[in-house]
PDB file of C-alpha atoms in Angstrom:
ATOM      1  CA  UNK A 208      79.240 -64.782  68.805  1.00  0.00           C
ATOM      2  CA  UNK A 209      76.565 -61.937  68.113  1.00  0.00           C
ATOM      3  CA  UNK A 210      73.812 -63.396  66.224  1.00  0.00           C
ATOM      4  CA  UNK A 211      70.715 -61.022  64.761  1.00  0.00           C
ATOM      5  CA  UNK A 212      68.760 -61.548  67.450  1.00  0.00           C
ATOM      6  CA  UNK A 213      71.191 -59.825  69.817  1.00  0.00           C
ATOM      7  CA  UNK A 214      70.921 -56.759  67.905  1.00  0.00           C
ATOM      8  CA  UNK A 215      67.805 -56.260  65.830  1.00  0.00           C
ATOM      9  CA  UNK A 216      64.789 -54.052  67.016  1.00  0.00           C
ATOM     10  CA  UNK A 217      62.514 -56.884  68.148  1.00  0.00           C
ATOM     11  CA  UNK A 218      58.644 -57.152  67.335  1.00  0.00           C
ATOM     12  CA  UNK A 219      58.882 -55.144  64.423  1.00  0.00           C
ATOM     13  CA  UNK A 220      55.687 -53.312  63.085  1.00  0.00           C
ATOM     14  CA  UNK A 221      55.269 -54.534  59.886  1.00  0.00           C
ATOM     15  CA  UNK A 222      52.666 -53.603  56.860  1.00  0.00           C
ATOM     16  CA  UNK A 223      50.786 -56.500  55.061  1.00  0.00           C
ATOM     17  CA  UNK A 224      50.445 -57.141  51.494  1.00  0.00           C
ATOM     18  CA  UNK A 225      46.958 -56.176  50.926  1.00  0.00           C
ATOM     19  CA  UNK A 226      47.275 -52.831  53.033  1.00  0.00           C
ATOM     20  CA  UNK A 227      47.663 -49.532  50.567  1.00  0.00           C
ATOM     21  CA  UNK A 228      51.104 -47.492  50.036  1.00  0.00           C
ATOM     22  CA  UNK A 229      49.212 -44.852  51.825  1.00  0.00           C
ATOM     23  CA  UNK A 230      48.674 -46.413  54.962  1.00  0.00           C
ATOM     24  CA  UNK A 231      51.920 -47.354  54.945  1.00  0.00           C
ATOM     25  CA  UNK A 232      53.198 -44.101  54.775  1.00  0.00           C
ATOM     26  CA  UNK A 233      50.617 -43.136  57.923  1.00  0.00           C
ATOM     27  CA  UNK A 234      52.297 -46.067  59.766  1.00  0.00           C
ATOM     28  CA  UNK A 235      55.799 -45.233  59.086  1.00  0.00           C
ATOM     29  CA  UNK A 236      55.086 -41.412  60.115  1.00  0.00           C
ATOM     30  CA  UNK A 237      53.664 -43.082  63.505  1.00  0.00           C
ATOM     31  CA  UNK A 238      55.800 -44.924  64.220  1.00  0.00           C
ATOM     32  CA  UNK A 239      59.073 -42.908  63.101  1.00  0.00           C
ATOM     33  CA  UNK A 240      60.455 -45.189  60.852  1.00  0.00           C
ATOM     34  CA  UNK A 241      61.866 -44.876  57.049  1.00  0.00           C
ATOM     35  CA  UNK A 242      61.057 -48.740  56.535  1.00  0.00           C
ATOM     36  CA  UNK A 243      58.445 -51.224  57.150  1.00  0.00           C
ATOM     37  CA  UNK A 244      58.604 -54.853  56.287  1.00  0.00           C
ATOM     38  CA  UNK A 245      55.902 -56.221  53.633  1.00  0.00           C
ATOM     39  CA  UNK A 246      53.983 -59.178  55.417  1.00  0.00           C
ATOM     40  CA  UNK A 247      51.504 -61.707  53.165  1.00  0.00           C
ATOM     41  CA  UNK A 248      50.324 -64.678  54.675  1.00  0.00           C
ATOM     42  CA  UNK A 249      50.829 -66.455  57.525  1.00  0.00           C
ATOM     43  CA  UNK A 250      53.024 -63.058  58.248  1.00  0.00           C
ATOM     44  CA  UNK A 251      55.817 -64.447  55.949  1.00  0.00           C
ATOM     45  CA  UNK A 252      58.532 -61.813  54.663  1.00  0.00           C
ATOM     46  CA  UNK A 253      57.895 -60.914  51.014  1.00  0.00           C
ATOM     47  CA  UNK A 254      60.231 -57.206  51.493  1.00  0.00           C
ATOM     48  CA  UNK A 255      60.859 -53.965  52.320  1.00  0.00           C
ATOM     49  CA  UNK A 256      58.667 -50.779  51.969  1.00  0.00           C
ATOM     50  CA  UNK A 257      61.050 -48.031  51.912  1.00  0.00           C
ATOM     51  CA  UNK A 258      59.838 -44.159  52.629  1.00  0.00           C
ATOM     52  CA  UNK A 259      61.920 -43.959  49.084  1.00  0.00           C
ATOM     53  CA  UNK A 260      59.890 -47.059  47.238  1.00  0.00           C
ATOM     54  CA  UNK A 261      56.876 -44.251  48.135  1.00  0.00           C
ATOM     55  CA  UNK A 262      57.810 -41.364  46.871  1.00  0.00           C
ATOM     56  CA  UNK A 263      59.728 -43.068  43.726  1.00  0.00           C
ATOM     57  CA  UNK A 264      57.911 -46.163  42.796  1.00  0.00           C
ATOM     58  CA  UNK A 265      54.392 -44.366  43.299  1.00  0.00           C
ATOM     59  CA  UNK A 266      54.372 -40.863  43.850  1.00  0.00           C
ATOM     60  CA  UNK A 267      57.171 -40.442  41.118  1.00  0.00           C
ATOM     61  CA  UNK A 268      55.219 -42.150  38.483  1.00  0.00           C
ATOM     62  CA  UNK A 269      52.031 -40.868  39.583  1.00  0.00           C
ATOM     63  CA  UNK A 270      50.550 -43.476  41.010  1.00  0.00           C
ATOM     64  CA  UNK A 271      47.799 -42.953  43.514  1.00  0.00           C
ATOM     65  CA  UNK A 272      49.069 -43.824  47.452  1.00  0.00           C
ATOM     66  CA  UNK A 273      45.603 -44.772  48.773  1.00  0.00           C
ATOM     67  CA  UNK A 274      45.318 -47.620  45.568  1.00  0.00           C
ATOM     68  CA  UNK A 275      48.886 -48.920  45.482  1.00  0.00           C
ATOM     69  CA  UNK A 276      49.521 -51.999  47.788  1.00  0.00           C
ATOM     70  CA  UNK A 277      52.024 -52.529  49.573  1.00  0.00           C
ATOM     71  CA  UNK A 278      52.494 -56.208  48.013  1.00  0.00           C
ATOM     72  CA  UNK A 279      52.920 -55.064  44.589  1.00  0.00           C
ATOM     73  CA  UNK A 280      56.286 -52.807  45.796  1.00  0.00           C
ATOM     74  CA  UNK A 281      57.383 -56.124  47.122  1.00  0.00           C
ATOM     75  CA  UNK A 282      60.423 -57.968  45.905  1.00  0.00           C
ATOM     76  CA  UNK A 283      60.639 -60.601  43.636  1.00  0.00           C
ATOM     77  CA  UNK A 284      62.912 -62.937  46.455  1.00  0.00           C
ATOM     78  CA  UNK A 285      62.916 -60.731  49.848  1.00  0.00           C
ATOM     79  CA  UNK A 286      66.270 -60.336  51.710  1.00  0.00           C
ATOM     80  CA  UNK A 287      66.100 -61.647  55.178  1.00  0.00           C
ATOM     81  CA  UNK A 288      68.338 -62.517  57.780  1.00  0.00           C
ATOM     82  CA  UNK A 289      67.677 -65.564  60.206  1.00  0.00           C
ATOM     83  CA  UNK A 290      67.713 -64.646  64.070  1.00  0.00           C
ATOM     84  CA  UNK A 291      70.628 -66.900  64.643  1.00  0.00           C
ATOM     85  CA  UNK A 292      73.081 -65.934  62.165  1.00  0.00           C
ATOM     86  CA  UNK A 293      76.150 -64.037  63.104  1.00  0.00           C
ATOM     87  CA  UNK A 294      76.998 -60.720  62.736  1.00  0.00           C
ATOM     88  CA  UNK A 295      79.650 -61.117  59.759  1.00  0.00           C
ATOM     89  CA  UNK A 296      76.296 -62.810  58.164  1.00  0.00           C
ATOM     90  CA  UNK A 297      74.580 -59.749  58.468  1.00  0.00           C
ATOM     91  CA  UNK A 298      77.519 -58.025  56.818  1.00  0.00           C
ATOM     92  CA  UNK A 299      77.646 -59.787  54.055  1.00  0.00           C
ATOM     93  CA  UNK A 300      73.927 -60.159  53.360  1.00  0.00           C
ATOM     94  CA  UNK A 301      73.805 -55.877  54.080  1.00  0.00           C
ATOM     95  CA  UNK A 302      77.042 -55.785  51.676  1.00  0.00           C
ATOM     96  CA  UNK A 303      76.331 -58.101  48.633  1.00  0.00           C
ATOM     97  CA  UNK A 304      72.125 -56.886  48.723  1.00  0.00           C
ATOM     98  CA  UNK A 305      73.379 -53.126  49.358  1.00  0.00           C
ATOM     99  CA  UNK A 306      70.792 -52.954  51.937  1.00  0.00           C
ATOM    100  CA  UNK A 307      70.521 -50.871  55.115  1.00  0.00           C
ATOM    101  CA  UNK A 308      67.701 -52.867  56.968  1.00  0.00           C
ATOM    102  CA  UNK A 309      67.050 -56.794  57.226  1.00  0.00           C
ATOM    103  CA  UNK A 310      64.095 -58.276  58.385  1.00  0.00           C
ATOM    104  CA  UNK A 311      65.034 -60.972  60.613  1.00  0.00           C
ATOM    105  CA  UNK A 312      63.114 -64.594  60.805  1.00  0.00           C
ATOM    106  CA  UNK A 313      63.075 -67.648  62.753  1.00  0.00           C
ATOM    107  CA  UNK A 314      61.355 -70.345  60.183  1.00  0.00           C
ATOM    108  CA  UNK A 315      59.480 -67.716  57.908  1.00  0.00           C
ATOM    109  CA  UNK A 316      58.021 -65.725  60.702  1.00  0.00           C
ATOM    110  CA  UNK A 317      59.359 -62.273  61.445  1.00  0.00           C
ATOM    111  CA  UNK A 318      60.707 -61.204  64.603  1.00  0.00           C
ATOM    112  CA  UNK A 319      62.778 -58.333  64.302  1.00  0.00           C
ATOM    113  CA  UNK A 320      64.428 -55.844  61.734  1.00  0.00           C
ATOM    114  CA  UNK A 321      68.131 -55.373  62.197  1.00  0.00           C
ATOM    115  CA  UNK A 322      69.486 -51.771  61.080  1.00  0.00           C
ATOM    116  CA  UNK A 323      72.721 -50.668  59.344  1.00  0.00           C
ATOM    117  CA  UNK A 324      72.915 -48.277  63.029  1.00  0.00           C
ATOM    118  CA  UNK A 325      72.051 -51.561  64.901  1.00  0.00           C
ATOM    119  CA  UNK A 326      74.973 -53.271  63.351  1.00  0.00           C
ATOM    120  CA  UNK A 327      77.225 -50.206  63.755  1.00  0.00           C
ATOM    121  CA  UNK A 328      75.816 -49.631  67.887  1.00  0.00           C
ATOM    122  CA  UNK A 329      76.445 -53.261  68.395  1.00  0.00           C
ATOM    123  CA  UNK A 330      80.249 -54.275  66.866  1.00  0.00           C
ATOM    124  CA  UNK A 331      83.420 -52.892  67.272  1.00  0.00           C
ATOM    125  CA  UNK A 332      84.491 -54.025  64.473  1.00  0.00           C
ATOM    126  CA  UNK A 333      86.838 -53.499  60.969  1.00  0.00           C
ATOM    127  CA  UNK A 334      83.867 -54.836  58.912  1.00  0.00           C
ATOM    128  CA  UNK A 335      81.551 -52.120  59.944  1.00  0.00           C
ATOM    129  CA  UNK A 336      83.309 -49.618  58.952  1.00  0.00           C
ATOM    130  CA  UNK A 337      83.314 -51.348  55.246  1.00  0.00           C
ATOM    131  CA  UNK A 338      79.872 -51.980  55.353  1.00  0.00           C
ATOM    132  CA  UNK A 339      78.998 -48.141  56.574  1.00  0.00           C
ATOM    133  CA  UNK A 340      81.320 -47.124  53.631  1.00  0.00           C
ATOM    134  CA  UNK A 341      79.824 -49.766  51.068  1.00  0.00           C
ATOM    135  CA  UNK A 342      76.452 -48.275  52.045  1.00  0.00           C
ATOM    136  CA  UNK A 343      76.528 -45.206  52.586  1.00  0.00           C
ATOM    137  CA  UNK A 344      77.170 -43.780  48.882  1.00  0.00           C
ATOM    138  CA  UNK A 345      74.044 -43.034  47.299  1.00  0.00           C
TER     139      UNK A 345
END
């Protein structure tokens, strides 16, 4: 059985709460990533900073980057994955949230982001061919 933790992209970097949009965005350009997850305390999961949560959630409405934290893009209930659950649990979770990226925690600390390409690299599978087709219209 492939679990998350076979596949995700351990030791994520991640961006806490009280940091600003803008360093964010410095991070992300960095580190070459679209995504970040949004860290409060004790380093529990509270979401996903998206490149696109930037430019339309701030930028967009004029909002200034260096002001904005990172916490107040976060979601209301963040969608994680726990390290041990299978891969058709990352499916569905990726499918039903219409999400590309899950942060992935043992208890409620974070140890890894698993990616849509992660998911797609690591099964040879009938489901991820739904799941690249269920995500991939924008």
């Amino acid at each position: 059985m492939t679990t998350a933790r076979d596949i995700m992209t351990p030791g994520a970097a991640f961006i806490r709460a009280d940091e600003t949009v803008l360093r964010a965005a410095q991070k992300m350009t960095e580190l070459g990533v679209g995504a970040l997850p949004i860290c409060g305390t004790h380093n529990r999961v509270m979401g996903m900073l998206t490149d696109r949560d930037i430019v339309v959630k701030v930028l967009g409405a004029s909002k200034d980057p260096a002001t904005v934290r990172a916490g107040d893009l976060a979601q209301d209930e963040p969608v994680t994955i726990g390290a041990d659950d299978d891969a058709a649990e990352i499916i569905r979770t990726m499918t039903s949230h219409q999400v590309r990226r899950l942060p992935v925690i043992v208890g409620h600390d974070l140890v890894g982001v698993v990616a849509l390409a992660d998911v797609a690299h690591a099964l040879d599978d009938p489901q991820v061919a739904e799941l690249l087709r269920a995500l991939s219209t924008d």
